[in-house]
mmCIF file of C-alpha atoms in Angstrom:
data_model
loop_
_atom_site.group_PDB
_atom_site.id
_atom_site.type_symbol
_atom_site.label_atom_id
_atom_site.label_comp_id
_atom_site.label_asym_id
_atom_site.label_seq_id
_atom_site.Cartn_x
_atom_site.Cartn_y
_atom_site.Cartn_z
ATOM 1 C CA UNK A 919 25.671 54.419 -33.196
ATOM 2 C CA UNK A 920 23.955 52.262 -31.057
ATOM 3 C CA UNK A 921 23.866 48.919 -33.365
ATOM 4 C CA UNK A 922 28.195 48.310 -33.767
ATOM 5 C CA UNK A 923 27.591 44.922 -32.382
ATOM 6 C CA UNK A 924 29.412 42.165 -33.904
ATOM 7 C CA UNK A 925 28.473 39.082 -33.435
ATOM 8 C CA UNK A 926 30.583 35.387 -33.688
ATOM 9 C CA UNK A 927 29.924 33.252 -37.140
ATOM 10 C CA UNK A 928 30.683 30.497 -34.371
ATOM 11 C CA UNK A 929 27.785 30.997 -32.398
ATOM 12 C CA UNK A 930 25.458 31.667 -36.027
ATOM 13 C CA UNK A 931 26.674 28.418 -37.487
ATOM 14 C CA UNK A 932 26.037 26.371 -34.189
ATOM 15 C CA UNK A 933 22.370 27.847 -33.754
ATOM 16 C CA UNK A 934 21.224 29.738 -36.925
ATOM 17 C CA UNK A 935 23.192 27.940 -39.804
ATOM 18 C CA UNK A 936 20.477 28.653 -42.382
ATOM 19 C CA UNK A 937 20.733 32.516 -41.851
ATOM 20 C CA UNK A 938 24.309 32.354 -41.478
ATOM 21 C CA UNK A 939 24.825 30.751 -44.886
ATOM 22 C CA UNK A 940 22.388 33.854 -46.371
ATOM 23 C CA UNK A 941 24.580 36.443 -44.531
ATOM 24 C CA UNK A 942 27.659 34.766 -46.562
ATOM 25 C CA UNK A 943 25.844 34.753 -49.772
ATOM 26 C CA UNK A 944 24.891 38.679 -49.288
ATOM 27 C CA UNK A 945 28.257 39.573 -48.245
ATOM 28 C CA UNK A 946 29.669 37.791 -51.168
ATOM 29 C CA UNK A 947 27.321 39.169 -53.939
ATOM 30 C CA UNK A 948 28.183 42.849 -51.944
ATOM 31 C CA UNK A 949 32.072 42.193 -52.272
ATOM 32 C CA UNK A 950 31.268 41.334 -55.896
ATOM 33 C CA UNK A 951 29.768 45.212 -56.225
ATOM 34 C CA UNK A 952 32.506 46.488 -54.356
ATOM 35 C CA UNK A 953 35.233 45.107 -56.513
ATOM 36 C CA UNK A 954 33.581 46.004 -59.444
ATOM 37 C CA UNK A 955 33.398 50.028 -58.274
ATOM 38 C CA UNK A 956 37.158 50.000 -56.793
ATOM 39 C CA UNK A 957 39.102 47.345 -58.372
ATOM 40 C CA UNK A 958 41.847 45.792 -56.563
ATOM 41 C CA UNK A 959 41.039 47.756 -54.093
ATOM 42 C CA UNK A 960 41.329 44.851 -51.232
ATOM 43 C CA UNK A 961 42.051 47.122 -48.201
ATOM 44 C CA UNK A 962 38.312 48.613 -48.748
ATOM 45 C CA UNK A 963 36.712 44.996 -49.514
ATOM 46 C CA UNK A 964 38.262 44.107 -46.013
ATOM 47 C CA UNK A 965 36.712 47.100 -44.096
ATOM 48 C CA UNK A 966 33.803 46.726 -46.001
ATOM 49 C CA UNK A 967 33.199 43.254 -45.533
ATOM 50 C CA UNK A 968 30.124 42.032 -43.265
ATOM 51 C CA UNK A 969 32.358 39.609 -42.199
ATOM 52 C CA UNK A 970 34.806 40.935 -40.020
ATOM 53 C CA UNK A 971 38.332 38.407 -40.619
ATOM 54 C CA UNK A 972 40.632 37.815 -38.007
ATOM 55 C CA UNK A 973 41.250 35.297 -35.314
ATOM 56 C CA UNK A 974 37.617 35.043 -34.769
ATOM 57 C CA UNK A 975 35.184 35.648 -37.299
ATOM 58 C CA UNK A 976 32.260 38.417 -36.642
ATOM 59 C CA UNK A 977 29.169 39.547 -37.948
ATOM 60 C CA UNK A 978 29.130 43.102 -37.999
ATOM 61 C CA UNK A 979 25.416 43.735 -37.589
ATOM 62 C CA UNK A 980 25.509 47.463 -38.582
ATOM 63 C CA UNK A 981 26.841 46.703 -42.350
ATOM 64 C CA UNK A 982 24.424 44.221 -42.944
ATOM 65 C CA UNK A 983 21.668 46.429 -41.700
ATOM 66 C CA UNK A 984 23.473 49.017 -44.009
ATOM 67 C CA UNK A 985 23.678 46.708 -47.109
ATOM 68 C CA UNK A 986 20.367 45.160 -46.599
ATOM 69 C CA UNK A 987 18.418 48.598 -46.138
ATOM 70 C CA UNK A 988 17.182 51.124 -48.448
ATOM 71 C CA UNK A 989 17.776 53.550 -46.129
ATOM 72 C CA UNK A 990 19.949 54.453 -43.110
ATOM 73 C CA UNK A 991 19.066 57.247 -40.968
ATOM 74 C CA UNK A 992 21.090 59.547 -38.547
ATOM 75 C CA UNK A 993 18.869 61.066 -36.002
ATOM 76 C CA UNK A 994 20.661 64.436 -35.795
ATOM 77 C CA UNK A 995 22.335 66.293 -38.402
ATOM 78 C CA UNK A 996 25.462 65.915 -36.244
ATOM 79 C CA UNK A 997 25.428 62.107 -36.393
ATOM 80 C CA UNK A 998 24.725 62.306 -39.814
ATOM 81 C CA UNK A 999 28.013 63.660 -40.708
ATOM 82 C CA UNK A 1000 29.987 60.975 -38.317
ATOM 83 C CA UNK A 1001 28.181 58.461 -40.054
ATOM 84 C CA UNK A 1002 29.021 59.797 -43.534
ATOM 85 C CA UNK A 1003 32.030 61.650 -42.997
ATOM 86 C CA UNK A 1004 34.042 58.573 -40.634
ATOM 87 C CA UNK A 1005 32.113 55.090 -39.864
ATOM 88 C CA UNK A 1006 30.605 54.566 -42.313
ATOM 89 C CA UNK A 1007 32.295 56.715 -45.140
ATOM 90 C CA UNK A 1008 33.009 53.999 -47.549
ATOM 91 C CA UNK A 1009 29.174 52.856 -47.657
ATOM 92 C CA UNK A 1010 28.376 56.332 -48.292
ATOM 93 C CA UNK A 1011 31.076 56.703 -50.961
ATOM 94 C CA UNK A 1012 29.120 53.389 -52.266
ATOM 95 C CA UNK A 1013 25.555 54.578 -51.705
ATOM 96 C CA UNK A 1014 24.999 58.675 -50.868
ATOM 97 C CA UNK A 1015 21.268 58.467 -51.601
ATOM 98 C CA UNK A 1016 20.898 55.319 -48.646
ATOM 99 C CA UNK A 1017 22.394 58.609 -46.001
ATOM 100 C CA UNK A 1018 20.046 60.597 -44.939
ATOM 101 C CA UNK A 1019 18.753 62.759 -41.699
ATOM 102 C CA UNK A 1020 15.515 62.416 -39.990
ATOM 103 C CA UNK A 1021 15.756 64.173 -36.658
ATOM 104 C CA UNK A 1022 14.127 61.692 -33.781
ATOM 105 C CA UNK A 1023 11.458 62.856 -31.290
ATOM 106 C CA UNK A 1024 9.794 65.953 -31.058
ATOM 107 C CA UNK A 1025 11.646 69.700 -29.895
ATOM 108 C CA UNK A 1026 10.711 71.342 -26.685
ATOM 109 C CA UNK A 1027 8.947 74.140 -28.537
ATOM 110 C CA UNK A 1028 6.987 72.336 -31.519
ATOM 111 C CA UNK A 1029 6.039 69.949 -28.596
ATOM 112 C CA UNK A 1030 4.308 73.013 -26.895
ATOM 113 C CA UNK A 1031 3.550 75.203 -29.725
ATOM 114 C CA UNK A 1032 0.886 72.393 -31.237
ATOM 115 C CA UNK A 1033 0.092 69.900 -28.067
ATOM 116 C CA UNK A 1034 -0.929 73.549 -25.967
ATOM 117 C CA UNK A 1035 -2.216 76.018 -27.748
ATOM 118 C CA UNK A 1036 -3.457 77.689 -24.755
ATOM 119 C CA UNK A 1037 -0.016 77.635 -23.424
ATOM 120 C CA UNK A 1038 1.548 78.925 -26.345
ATOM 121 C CA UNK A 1039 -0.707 81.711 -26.258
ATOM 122 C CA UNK A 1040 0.291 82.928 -22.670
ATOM 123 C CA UNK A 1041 3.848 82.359 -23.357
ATOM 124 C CA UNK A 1042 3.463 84.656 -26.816
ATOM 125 C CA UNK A 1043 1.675 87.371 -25.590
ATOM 126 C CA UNK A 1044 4.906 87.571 -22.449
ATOM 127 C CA UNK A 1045 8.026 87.063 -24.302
ATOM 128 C CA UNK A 1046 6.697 87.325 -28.158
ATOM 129 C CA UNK A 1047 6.094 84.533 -30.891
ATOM 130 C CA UNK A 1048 9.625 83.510 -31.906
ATOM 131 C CA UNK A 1049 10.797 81.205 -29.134
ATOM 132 C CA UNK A 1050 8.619 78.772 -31.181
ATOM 133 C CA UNK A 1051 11.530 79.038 -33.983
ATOM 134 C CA UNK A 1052 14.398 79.734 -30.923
ATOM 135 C CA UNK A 1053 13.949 77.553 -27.577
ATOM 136 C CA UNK A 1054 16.806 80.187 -26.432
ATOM 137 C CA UNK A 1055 14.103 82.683 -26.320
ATOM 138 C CA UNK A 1056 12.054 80.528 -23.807
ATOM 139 C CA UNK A 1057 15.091 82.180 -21.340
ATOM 140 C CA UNK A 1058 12.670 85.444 -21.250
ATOM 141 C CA UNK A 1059 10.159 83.596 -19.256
ATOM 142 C CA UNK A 1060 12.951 83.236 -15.922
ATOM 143 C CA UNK A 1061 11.880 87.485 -15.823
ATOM 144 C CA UNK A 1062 7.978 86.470 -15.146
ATOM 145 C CA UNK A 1063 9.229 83.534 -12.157
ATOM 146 C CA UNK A 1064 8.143 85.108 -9.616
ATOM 147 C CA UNK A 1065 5.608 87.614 -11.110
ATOM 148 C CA UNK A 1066 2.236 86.320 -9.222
ATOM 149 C CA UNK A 1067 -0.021 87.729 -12.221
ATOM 150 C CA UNK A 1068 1.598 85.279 -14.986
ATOM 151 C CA UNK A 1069 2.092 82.272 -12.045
ATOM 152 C CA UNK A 1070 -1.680 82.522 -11.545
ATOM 153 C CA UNK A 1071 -2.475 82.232 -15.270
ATOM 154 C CA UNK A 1072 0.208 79.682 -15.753
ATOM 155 C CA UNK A 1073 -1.350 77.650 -13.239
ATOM 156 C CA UNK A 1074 -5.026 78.443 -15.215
ATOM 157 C CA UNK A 1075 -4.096 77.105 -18.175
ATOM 158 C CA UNK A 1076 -1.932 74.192 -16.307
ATOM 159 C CA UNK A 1077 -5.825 73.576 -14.394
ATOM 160 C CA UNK A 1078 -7.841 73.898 -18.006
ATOM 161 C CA UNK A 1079 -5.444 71.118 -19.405
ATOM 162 C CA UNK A 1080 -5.872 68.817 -16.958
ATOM 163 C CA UNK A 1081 -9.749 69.807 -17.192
ATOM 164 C CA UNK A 1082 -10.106 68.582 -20.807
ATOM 165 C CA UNK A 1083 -8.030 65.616 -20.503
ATOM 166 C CA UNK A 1084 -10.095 64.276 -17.670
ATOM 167 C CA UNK A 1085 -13.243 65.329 -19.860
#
């Protein structure tokens, strides 16, 4: 995950002391819930904690973006199960219904299949319609590389694109 960063409650209480004192009053009302669900349970209210203890305290900015959020979103199925299944397990044990999976971005073929129809089309009639469901299948096209019938009406459809977007 990209947001792990932890961040010293020195440097909040020498420049944001008003935000720091809300981060302590959410972490403490959180460690109140957590207690409640597993009591004396302190081993989990320490890796829980927003407040990482130790020689120097820490933010950690991902678990209050967890415990502030109503939901928290891997952006592959795969990081979806790290999330749930290691880092963040405990929150999950907390909160399953906050875990969820929206895939980021756009894939290869959906990208094609609805941006260029025209494309699509070509591509179809060579190799068949279910690359759209299997970017594997797109490997079929390497057979047409150097055929100069299908490079000629690549490069049509290629020239009729760039036609309408300058239109």
């Amino acid at each position: 995950p990209e947001a792990l960063e932890r961040w010293p409650v020195k440097l909040f209480e020498k420049l944001l002391p008003r935000l720091l004192e809300i981060i302590y009053r959410i972490n403490a009302e959180f460690m109140t819930l957590v207690a409640r669900k597993w009591p004396g349970d302190s081993d989990r209210l320490r890796r829980m904690s927003i407040i990482e203890e130790g020689d120097y305290k820490q933010i950690r900015m991902a678990y209050l973006g967890i415990v502030g959020s109503y939901s928290v979103n891997g952006v592959a199925a795969l990081h979806s199960h790290l999330l749930t299944e290691g880092l963040f397990r405990d929150f999950y044990e907390l909160w399953p219904h906050k875990f969820n999976n929206k895939t980021n971005g756009v894939t290869p073929r959906r990208w094609i299949a609805h941006a260029n129809p025209a494309m699509t089309a070509l591509i179809s009639e060579k190799i068949g319609s279910d690359w759209v469901s299997d970017l594997g299948q797109i490997e079929k096209l390497k057979t047409l590389a150097n055929n100069s019938e299908f490079q000629k009406r690549w490069l049509a459809v290629k020239q009729q694109n760039k036609q309408r977007l300058a239109d």
